[in-house]
XYZ file of C-alpha atoms in Angstrom:
690
model
C 170.493 133.818 138.659
C 173.061 136.378 137.413
C 176.500 135.211 136.497
C 178.114 137.461 139.145
C 179.212 135.607 142.336
C 176.792 136.584 145.068
C 176.160 135.369 148.625
C 172.796 136.731 149.706
C 172.886 138.446 153.157
C 176.322 137.179 154.174
C 177.160 140.482 155.890
C 173.833 142.262 156.013
C 171.864 139.251 157.203
C 169.179 140.019 154.608
C 168.019 137.410 151.994
C 168.491 139.627 148.984
C 167.445 136.884 146.516
C 164.033 136.717 148.139
C 163.794 140.519 148.147
C 164.646 140.650 144.442
C 162.091 137.948 143.526
C 159.390 139.832 145.467
C 160.239 142.997 143.545
C 160.091 141.044 140.267
C 156.713 139.560 141.178
C 155.328 143.079 141.522
C 156.827 143.932 138.147
C 155.343 140.785 136.555
C 151.777 141.826 137.294
C 151.900 143.812 134.062
C 152.940 140.663 132.228
C 150.090 138.719 133.855
C 147.652 141.264 132.489
C 149.088 140.681 129.016
C 148.871 136.895 129.437
C 145.219 137.223 130.425
C 144.603 139.394 127.397
C 146.408 136.863 125.179
C 144.236 134.039 126.537
C 141.111 135.995 125.611
C 142.393 136.360 122.072
C 143.378 132.695 121.940
C 139.874 131.677 123.038
C 138.432 133.905 120.309
C 140.778 132.419 117.729
C 139.924 128.848 118.778
C 136.231 129.687 118.551
C 136.648 131.200 115.075
C 138.745 128.218 113.970
C 136.047 125.830 115.154
C 133.417 127.890 113.349
C 135.622 128.022 110.241
C 135.815 124.201 110.262
C 132.025 124.049 110.379
C 131.840 126.566 107.531
C 134.238 124.470 105.466
C 132.103 121.396 106.128
C 129.079 123.389 104.984
C 131.013 124.461 101.894
C 131.665 120.799 101.064
C 127.946 120.064 101.346
C 127.072 123.163 99.303
C 129.574 122.280 96.612
C 128.090 118.803 96.266
C 124.499 120.052 96.203
C 125.337 122.783 93.662
C 126.245 120.124 91.101
C 123.310 118.891 89.011
C 124.687 115.371 89.519
C 123.398 115.605 93.103
C 119.908 115.524 91.575
C 120.633 113.343 88.568
C 120.689 110.216 90.684
C 118.843 107.078 89.714
C 118.239 103.623 91.089
C 117.493 100.390 89.306
C 115.292 97.427 90.085
C 115.334 94.015 88.423
C 112.790 91.221 88.175
C 112.952 88.053 86.103
C 110.321 85.964 84.385
C 111.819 83.027 86.286
C 114.571 82.615 88.856
C 116.710 85.369 90.351
C 117.321 88.313 88.010
C 120.670 89.177 89.617
C 121.961 85.717 88.762
C 121.639 86.767 85.126
C 122.695 90.436 85.216
C 123.101 93.476 87.430
C 122.463 97.090 86.496
C 123.731 100.415 87.864
C 122.581 103.844 86.741
C 124.790 106.918 86.338
C 123.966 110.619 86.388
C 123.042 110.672 82.690
C 120.470 107.894 82.971
C 116.874 108.303 81.885
C 113.900 106.904 83.761
C 112.335 104.016 81.890
C 111.581 100.307 81.689
C 113.398 97.681 79.641
C 113.007 93.999 78.824
C 116.363 92.257 78.530
C 117.451 88.778 77.503
C 121.053 87.627 77.830
C 121.559 85.444 74.778
C 125.272 84.748 75.265
C 128.202 85.918 77.366
C 131.453 87.355 76.112
C 134.459 85.156 76.746
C 138.207 85.348 76.294
C 140.118 83.341 73.733
C 142.326 80.706 75.308
C 144.960 78.449 73.698
C 146.896 75.524 75.109
C 150.274 74.180 74.090
C 151.260 70.597 73.532
C 152.117 68.433 76.507
C 155.504 68.773 78.237
C 156.884 66.379 80.819
C 157.914 69.065 83.319
C 158.103 72.828 83.796
C 161.792 73.299 84.574
C 163.793 71.487 81.895
C 165.259 73.401 78.952
C 163.025 72.892 75.912
C 165.860 73.551 73.450
C 163.644 75.867 71.409
C 164.896 79.257 70.268
C 163.574 82.165 68.261
C 160.844 84.771 68.515
C 157.076 84.769 68.523
C 154.668 87.699 68.216
C 151.693 87.991 70.565
C 149.426 90.890 69.641
C 152.438 92.362 67.851
C 154.692 92.159 70.956
C 157.959 90.284 70.518
C 158.632 87.366 72.891
C 162.211 86.089 72.721
C 162.830 82.441 73.567
C 166.251 80.881 74.031
C 167.258 77.226 73.898
C 167.786 77.130 77.681
C 164.278 78.364 78.486
C 161.927 76.033 80.320
C 158.142 76.070 80.167
C 158.105 78.252 83.289
C 160.609 80.685 81.763
C 158.533 81.039 78.600
C 155.413 81.636 80.676
C 157.235 84.366 82.612
C 158.532 86.015 79.429
C 155.027 86.185 77.970
C 153.594 87.738 81.128
C 156.448 90.236 81.346
C 155.708 91.436 77.798
C 152.302 92.862 78.858
C 150.917 91.910 75.458
C 147.309 91.616 76.610
C 147.658 87.881 77.237
C 148.164 86.008 80.497
C 150.221 82.812 80.504
C 149.771 80.016 83.024
C 150.857 76.391 83.352
C 148.261 73.675 83.886
C 149.097 70.150 84.984
C 146.680 67.846 83.175
C 148.151 64.587 84.457
C 151.411 63.164 85.688
C 154.167 64.356 83.338
C 151.598 66.330 81.336
C 152.111 70.097 81.686
C 150.653 72.598 79.253
C 151.152 76.311 78.738
C 147.811 78.101 78.536
C 147.462 81.569 76.974
C 144.325 83.568 77.752
C 143.368 86.989 76.386
C 142.972 89.582 79.115
C 139.952 91.040 77.318
C 136.846 89.219 76.225
C 135.488 89.429 72.705
C 135.559 87.687 69.360
C 138.742 89.526 68.346
C 140.725 87.335 70.740
C 144.476 87.714 70.330
C 147.032 86.964 67.638
C 150.013 84.659 67.962
C 152.491 84.348 65.111
C 156.024 83.250 64.361
C 158.478 86.121 64.406
C 161.117 84.323 62.368
C 161.562 81.171 60.301
C 161.870 78.814 63.295
C 158.172 77.879 63.583
C 158.152 78.192 67.383
C 154.378 78.559 67.455
C 154.065 75.082 65.930
C 156.880 73.679 68.069
C 155.070 74.807 71.211
C 151.856 73.321 69.882
C 149.807 76.524 69.655
C 149.084 76.161 65.923
C 149.209 73.720 63.054
C 151.090 74.109 59.797
C 147.863 75.051 58.012
C 147.631 78.764 57.192
C 144.644 80.908 56.282
C 144.065 84.591 55.558
C 144.024 86.614 58.789
C 142.251 89.757 57.542
C 140.042 88.811 54.582
C 138.169 91.643 52.851
C 135.768 91.703 49.912
C 138.538 92.132 47.313
C 141.247 90.005 48.920
C 143.311 90.471 52.074
C 144.885 93.071 54.301
C 147.962 92.983 56.536
C 148.277 94.041 60.146
C 148.441 97.763 60.917
C 151.862 99.386 61.255
C 152.954 102.798 62.487
C 155.078 103.599 59.427
C 155.186 102.596 55.780
C 158.756 103.745 55.158
C 160.599 101.815 57.867
C 161.641 98.177 57.566
C 158.897 95.929 58.980
C 161.354 93.993 61.133
C 162.516 97.255 62.706
C 158.941 98.397 63.378
C 158.211 95.138 65.197
C 161.553 94.989 67.016
C 162.485 91.578 65.621
C 166.097 90.440 65.977
C 165.993 88.044 62.982
C 163.143 89.074 60.678
C 162.327 86.332 58.153
C 162.950 86.535 54.421
C 162.076 84.317 51.481
C 160.087 83.881 48.317
C 156.329 83.930 48.683
C 153.554 83.269 46.181
C 150.982 86.012 45.629
C 148.229 84.960 43.210
C 150.659 82.427 41.756
C 153.451 84.998 41.261
C 156.764 84.597 43.107
C 157.912 87.595 45.169
C 161.142 87.805 47.162
C 160.697 89.696 50.449
C 163.213 90.465 53.200
C 161.540 91.939 56.285
C 164.870 93.055 57.745
C 165.131 95.697 54.996
C 161.775 95.919 53.202
C 159.198 98.527 54.164
C 155.492 98.284 53.407
C 156.070 100.541 50.434
C 158.888 98.273 49.225
C 156.752 95.150 49.575
C 153.848 96.681 47.659
C 156.248 97.748 44.883
C 157.826 94.278 44.731
C 154.443 92.547 44.501
C 153.256 94.901 41.753
C 156.514 94.581 39.808
C 156.345 90.767 39.936
C 152.644 90.872 39.048
C 153.210 93.014 35.993
C 156.347 91.035 35.086
C 154.137 87.945 34.872
C 152.134 89.624 32.121
C 149.385 91.150 34.232
C 148.250 94.780 34.115
C 147.704 97.308 36.871
C 148.623 96.969 40.539
C 147.487 94.158 42.783
C 148.998 95.614 46.008
C 148.788 99.015 47.667
C 149.657 100.708 50.957
C 146.632 102.238 52.664
C 146.791 104.869 55.408
C 144.266 104.393 58.189
C 144.545 107.398 60.486
C 148.074 107.243 61.877
C 148.561 103.634 60.756
C 149.374 101.895 57.501
C 148.610 98.485 56.031
C 149.044 96.442 52.868
C 145.972 95.700 50.772
C 146.366 92.858 48.256
C 143.628 91.936 45.791
C 143.848 88.175 46.225
C 143.531 85.492 48.884
C 145.820 83.112 46.990
C 149.063 83.010 49.001
C 151.875 80.641 49.773
C 154.172 81.621 52.592
C 157.887 80.957 52.846
C 159.665 81.222 56.205
C 156.643 82.917 57.833
C 157.108 86.183 55.905
C 153.382 86.677 55.254
C 152.588 85.513 58.796
C 154.758 88.272 60.298
C 153.012 90.781 58.037
C 149.676 89.554 59.362
C 148.401 88.515 55.953
C 148.316 84.828 56.887
C 147.826 83.127 60.235
C 148.614 79.632 61.472
C 145.396 77.829 62.317
C 144.472 76.447 65.727
C 143.092 72.982 65.021
C 142.089 69.890 66.928
C 144.904 67.361 67.412
C 144.043 63.666 67.176
C 145.587 61.395 69.781
C 148.176 58.915 68.505
C 149.053 55.759 70.451
C 151.660 53.139 69.670
C 152.887 49.831 71.025
C 156.274 49.940 72.679
C 157.420 46.635 71.153
C 158.513 46.157 67.523
C 157.566 42.683 66.312
C 159.332 40.763 63.556
C 158.595 37.869 61.245
C 161.575 35.902 60.045
C 163.752 38.593 61.562
C 162.160 41.430 59.564
C 159.675 44.027 60.887
C 156.134 42.831 60.551
C 153.737 44.496 58.091
C 149.963 44.620 57.857
C 150.019 41.532 55.589
C 152.129 39.424 57.959
C 150.413 36.260 59.217
C 150.011 36.450 62.960
C 151.114 32.810 63.204
C 154.373 33.870 61.501
C 155.350 36.481 64.095
C 158.637 35.632 65.809
C 158.470 34.804 69.539
C 160.943 33.274 71.955
C 158.784 30.179 72.512
C 157.686 29.428 68.991
C 155.187 31.028 66.656
C 151.651 31.896 67.792
C 149.176 29.101 67.292
C 145.849 29.151 65.483
C 143.010 29.042 67.978
C 144.779 31.280 70.502
C 142.964 34.481 71.442
C 143.866 38.128 71.865
C 141.882 40.257 74.348
C 141.238 43.803 73.140
C 140.074 46.133 75.918
C 140.199 49.707 77.208
C 138.122 52.854 76.548
C 137.286 54.734 73.384
C 137.567 58.487 72.712
C 134.561 59.276 74.892
C 135.534 56.936 77.713
C 133.166 54.109 76.809
C 134.422 50.701 77.909
C 135.694 48.313 75.209
C 136.186 44.599 75.771
C 136.316 42.122 72.875
C 138.235 39.017 71.814
C 140.063 38.286 68.575
C 140.654 34.596 67.719
C 143.750 33.818 65.657
C 143.045 31.761 62.559
C 145.703 30.127 60.414
C 145.016 32.780 57.776
C 144.761 35.769 60.161
C 147.024 38.656 59.258
C 148.097 41.618 61.335
C 145.637 43.662 59.288
C 142.805 41.430 60.501
C 143.783 42.273 64.086
C 144.013 45.966 63.196
C 140.542 45.837 61.636
C 139.146 44.407 64.863
C 140.808 47.166 66.882
C 139.543 49.794 64.419
C 135.973 48.567 64.832
C 136.233 48.418 68.616
C 137.790 51.847 69.218
C 136.999 53.889 66.081
C 140.662 54.490 65.316
C 142.793 54.359 62.212
C 145.398 51.610 62.778
C 148.645 50.964 60.936
C 152.018 49.255 61.270
C 155.121 51.399 61.541
C 158.210 50.701 59.497
C 159.918 49.133 62.497
C 157.044 46.740 63.255
C 155.031 48.584 65.911
C 151.267 48.950 65.924
C 150.013 52.541 65.745
C 146.519 53.926 66.315
C 145.179 57.380 65.403
C 141.965 58.433 67.140
C 139.331 59.217 64.495
C 137.812 61.825 66.835
C 140.268 64.668 67.389
C 140.633 66.744 70.561
C 140.898 65.748 74.212
C 140.630 61.955 74.264
C 140.015 59.200 76.784
C 141.348 56.586 74.362
C 143.071 53.726 76.140
C 144.005 50.542 74.224
C 145.256 47.309 75.707
C 146.234 44.299 73.513
C 146.711 41.113 75.550
C 147.872 37.902 73.854
C 146.417 35.085 75.949
C 148.887 32.483 74.479
C 146.719 29.525 75.507
C 149.103 27.129 73.716
C 152.239 28.917 74.883
C 152.773 30.776 71.645
C 154.568 33.658 73.394
C 152.985 36.473 71.330
C 153.514 39.972 72.831
C 152.696 43.327 71.238
C 153.800 45.251 74.322
C 152.103 48.177 76.054
C 150.246 50.824 74.078
C 151.539 54.313 74.951
C 150.528 57.837 73.952
C 152.758 59.288 71.251
C 150.728 62.441 70.576
C 148.254 63.736 73.148
C 144.790 64.451 71.776
C 143.781 68.019 72.492
C 142.141 71.203 71.307
C 144.688 73.925 70.562
C 141.930 76.466 71.208
C 140.366 75.775 74.588
C 137.846 78.554 74.123
C 137.262 80.901 71.246
C 136.946 84.615 71.897
C 133.266 85.474 71.825
C 131.136 88.605 72.034
C 128.227 89.030 74.382
C 124.804 89.167 72.803
C 121.771 90.698 74.481
C 118.268 91.554 73.422
C 116.870 94.858 74.743
C 113.218 95.589 74.029
C 113.348 93.189 71.099
C 116.562 94.563 69.555
C 119.600 92.244 69.547
C 122.957 93.896 70.285
C 126.498 92.492 70.308
C 129.355 93.783 72.488
C 132.849 92.469 73.188
C 132.534 92.754 76.973
C 130.166 91.436 79.613
C 130.068 94.947 81.076
C 127.943 96.993 78.691
C 127.694 100.773 79.092
C 126.339 102.018 75.777
C 123.097 100.189 75.103
C 120.803 101.813 77.690
C 121.648 105.476 78.298
C 123.486 106.014 81.561
C 123.092 102.384 82.647
C 125.882 99.845 83.064
C 124.793 96.254 82.562
C 127.004 93.507 83.970
C 126.142 90.186 82.370
C 126.619 87.139 84.563
C 124.771 84.244 82.918
C 123.310 83.463 79.520
C 119.598 82.633 79.758
C 117.884 83.219 76.440
C 114.562 81.903 77.764
C 114.432 84.330 80.723
C 113.285 87.939 80.419
C 114.799 90.375 82.919
C 112.704 93.489 83.503
C 114.816 96.543 84.343
C 113.228 99.689 85.768
C 115.239 102.921 86.069
C 113.788 105.591 88.401
C 114.976 108.817 89.953
C 116.466 108.062 93.359
C 114.218 110.256 95.541
C 115.706 108.795 98.752
C 119.224 109.815 97.746
C 118.152 113.330 96.756
C 116.289 113.825 100.044
C 119.389 112.600 101.889
C 121.617 115.045 99.959
C 119.347 117.983 100.861
C 119.055 116.883 104.490
C 122.845 116.600 104.798
C 123.176 120.180 103.525
C 120.679 121.627 106.010
C 122.044 119.517 108.867
C 125.338 121.302 108.333
C 123.540 124.660 108.002
C 121.905 123.995 111.362
C 125.218 123.067 112.946
C 126.684 126.414 111.856
C 123.693 128.464 113.078
C 123.541 126.562 116.371
C 127.203 127.345 116.997
C 126.692 131.016 116.104
C 123.696 131.175 118.446
C 125.712 129.602 121.274
C 128.495 132.140 120.756
C 126.058 135.065 120.659
C 124.050 134.393 123.805
C 124.898 134.949 127.472
C 122.626 134.329 130.404
C 123.026 135.948 133.760
C 124.445 133.383 136.113
C 126.722 131.783 133.543
C 130.280 131.533 134.832
C 131.719 133.096 131.685
C 130.558 134.582 128.412
C 131.247 132.817 125.097
C 134.491 133.979 123.411
C 132.725 135.549 120.426
C 129.871 137.335 122.181
C 129.538 140.848 120.844
C 131.800 140.097 117.873
C 130.433 142.246 115.014
C 131.968 139.938 112.418
C 129.910 137.064 113.832
C 126.757 139.133 113.471
C 127.719 140.016 109.906
C 128.289 136.331 109.119
C 124.910 135.318 110.529
C 123.137 137.908 108.404
C 124.980 136.976 105.225
C 124.315 133.271 105.709
C 120.631 133.969 106.285
C 120.451 136.047 103.102
C 122.086 133.329 101.028
C 119.434 130.878 102.214
C 116.281 133.014 102.219
C 116.682 135.194 99.134
C 114.466 134.063 96.264
C 115.747 132.476 93.047
C 114.238 133.701 89.794
C 113.917 131.895 86.479
C 111.302 132.153 83.761
C 110.155 135.466 85.321
C 109.083 133.666 88.507
C 110.767 133.883 91.910
C 110.911 130.729 93.992
C 111.737 130.104 97.653
C 112.804 127.150 99.775
C 109.507 127.009 101.682
C 107.793 125.964 98.430
C 109.519 122.567 98.637
C 109.050 122.064 102.393
C 112.273 123.685 103.688
C 111.348 126.152 106.467
C 113.428 128.493 108.614
C 113.028 128.538 112.408
C 113.213 131.589 114.676
C 116.782 130.780 115.672
C 117.937 130.611 112.042
C 118.015 126.826 111.833
C 115.945 124.882 109.297
C 113.456 122.047 109.384
C 112.330 119.940 106.424
C 108.829 118.718 105.736
C 109.979 115.468 104.128
C 106.600 114.564 102.648
C 106.358 117.942 100.943
C 109.962 117.674 99.718
C 109.345 114.206 98.271
C 106.215 115.414 96.546
C 108.140 118.338 95.044
C 110.925 116.052 93.819
C 108.355 113.742 92.241
C 106.080 116.329 90.636
C 108.204 119.490 90.357
C 111.675 118.076 89.952
C 113.086 120.974 87.912
C 111.924 123.483 90.529
C 113.775 121.654 93.289
C 116.912 121.236 91.200
C 116.937 124.895 90.075
C 116.439 126.159 93.635
C 119.805 124.667 94.510
C 121.762 124.552 91.237
C 120.603 127.595 89.219
C 123.737 129.265 87.853
C 125.049 132.023 90.204
C 121.779 132.282 92.161
C 120.869 128.756 93.311
C 120.964 128.358 97.102
C 123.776 125.799 97.059
C 125.668 127.649 94.298
C 125.719 131.043 96.025
C 126.376 129.448 99.419
C 129.384 127.620 97.984
C 130.705 130.785 96.302
C 130.183 132.847 99.465
C 131.883 130.347 101.752
C 134.713 129.875 99.277
C 135.418 133.603 99.461
C 135.129 134.227 103.199
C 137.130 131.158 104.262
C 139.887 131.213 101.631
C 143.180 131.893 103.408
C 144.473 133.686 100.317
C 141.423 135.933 99.870
C 140.249 138.981 101.795
C 137.139 137.201 103.059
C 136.117 138.524 106.435
C 136.192 135.220 108.339
C 139.778 134.583 107.379
C 140.570 138.282 107.880
C 139.073 138.176 111.376
C 141.164 135.162 112.305
C 144.237 136.872 110.880
C 143.511 139.988 112.980
C 143.202 137.943 116.148
C 146.405 136.062 115.355
C 148.153 139.409 114.784
C 147.013 140.610 118.222
C 148.322 137.391 119.780
C 151.638 137.814 117.974
C 151.912 141.448 119.148
C 151.232 140.431 122.762
C 153.881 137.713 122.464
C 156.338 140.340 121.283
C 155.428 142.646 124.169
C 155.802 139.775 126.637
C 159.124 138.846 125.095
C 160.331 142.474 125.378
C 159.011 142.680 128.945
C 160.857 139.462 129.827
C 164.030 140.967 128.419
C 163.580 144.098 130.548
C 162.738 142.005 133.616
C 165.940 140.064 133.182
C 167.926 143.288 132.869
C 166.236 144.671 136.027
C 166.973 141.470 137.935
C 170.590 141.680 136.839
C 170.759 145.318 137.957
C 169.279 144.517 141.381
C 171.663 141.630 141.908
C 174.582 143.881 141.006
C 173.285 146.652 143.287
C 172.796 144.403 146.301
C 176.043 142.614 145.593
C 177.784 145.999 145.725
C 176.049 146.726 149.055
C 177.202 143.404 150.492
C 180.712 144.147 149.242
C 180.594 147.560 150.910
C 179.362 146.010 154.160
C 182.153 143.451 153.965
C 184.700 146.242 153.576
C 183.169 148.124 156.507
C 183.362 144.977 158.616
C 187.023 144.543 157.752
C 187.736 148.233 158.606
C 185.916 147.879 161.904
C 187.911 144.770 162.737
C 191.169 146.593 161.931
C 190.217 149.578 164.124
C 189.267 147.283 166.942
C 192.597 145.567 166.638
C 194.479 148.893 166.706
C 192.559 150.081 169.738
C 193.263 146.809 171.451
C 196.977 147.214 170.836
C 196.946 150.730 172.323
C 195.161 149.572 175.436
C 197.597 146.734 176.009
C 200.518 149.168 176.044
């Protein structure tokens, strides 16, 4: 409605608004014709867009089938001389596999190295240990306020190739377990990063040190990225150790906060020659982008973990023997008892023990075997006699501590079920009491499991690998080892996967058929149909059909011979769609594999190759391909019609405004005429009344 104030037909009695809208409806018939024309174009565009989607789907299939990997597909089958083969290993074949048969035995599995700490009573209390350790060369900083949980978290946060976890073995027995993320005999390295011996304090290693990297002429250090930068700086240590070490009996002073590899080699050689020797015993060797020390001896003594940080020596993981001790210190005449003390001379509150009284010795030995025996006190029995009886019963090494307690060291090291109970029966009221026997040092293995390589035998040849997933023994085949079974032979057969290749080819022609079926539907019109398809008579559609047919039916030549799809059982129907004689295709894949593969993948000319290239061109929105061009043309026509409709709407609005103004002026004129008429009538009435 125009902005001008207008009362339709107030004076004329005519509904001008209705008149104007009827006039505008007549005018809008031209716009309706444009809208109808726009709808035709929109239907064409939708049809082309739907066809373009089908072409893109066909392009995806063509692209996949043009790759030789679509034909280099293999399957595997496994049988075992006994049991289920897949309980022992699984096998998958890649595109570079080769058909063949293999006899496999899994001799051993690869496993990760795993270490455990000593026992701690809880996971949250501060351990009051401080310093740095190196795990696979990564620095782990530990402060005196850190608990077992905090240390575990710090190790995991370092991403050093080792996972830390806490295991509760028993009440008040928590241990930190370190496990290499990768399997293999290389395991991982753990070393002190300063002079504080945190590795030993945590219980991951003993004080015994051996050469870490022995070679035929002596030893090597770890690898470092630079030979001219201080070792402590290279490792990122906050307090690198320093001290005097012994190299082949010669003292050498080393400070890792300032000494480089070059400096250390020079110092060792200077000390060596200063001791009256000739030549150099140490050198710096470059290995690619890394450097290491080579020292022609394995005779070392380490001070403050200097050689351990360098990776020349390592602290050994050994078995720890369990130590148990009585909680009561006995005396004789007020002094701590000794091994030679007579049992009848041991002080008690009710008088000395009496000859003839017995002591029950019971519990379990290292392996958990029950022990139950009796020791009878004689007048000449010494504490050593009692200890000898306990030694025989439990296979332990007994002794008496300086304060008069009995101590027992398990002769078998490692995890122990040793449990000793000494009960004085005091038949005559002698009052003898050795107290309870408690664990002082928990028996354990520092190394729960050693890093180990997998070992397999393939067709009689034994091979070792660091992982249980082996990719480089049988070409193109990945073996996943699951169980060692050296007495079971697993027979592996690798064959071309005919089923998969047939499926790949069928998927391609299914999409070809979908495209041709759509084109056929858009190109046909039967009398009696309510409407014709949007693309009927479209010359671009006819061009597309012809080009697609050519890409599929043209022969492919190699070795001076031209080949066609019908040779492998792929036949064209009258409507342009394709059917596949699957038996013939399978026979061709089995007996003429290269022919089938070349028909689709031959460079530039293979059916799938040229189809992919053709579709890539005609559908690319940035190319001048005719499918995209046709859609662009139709969209341009739609845009032009929209502009014409928009301009027509603008003119319609101007015409409506003009009509409203025109009829408003007429109503105004009629109003003025009415007022004039009323005035004249009034004047005439006045004259008559006179």
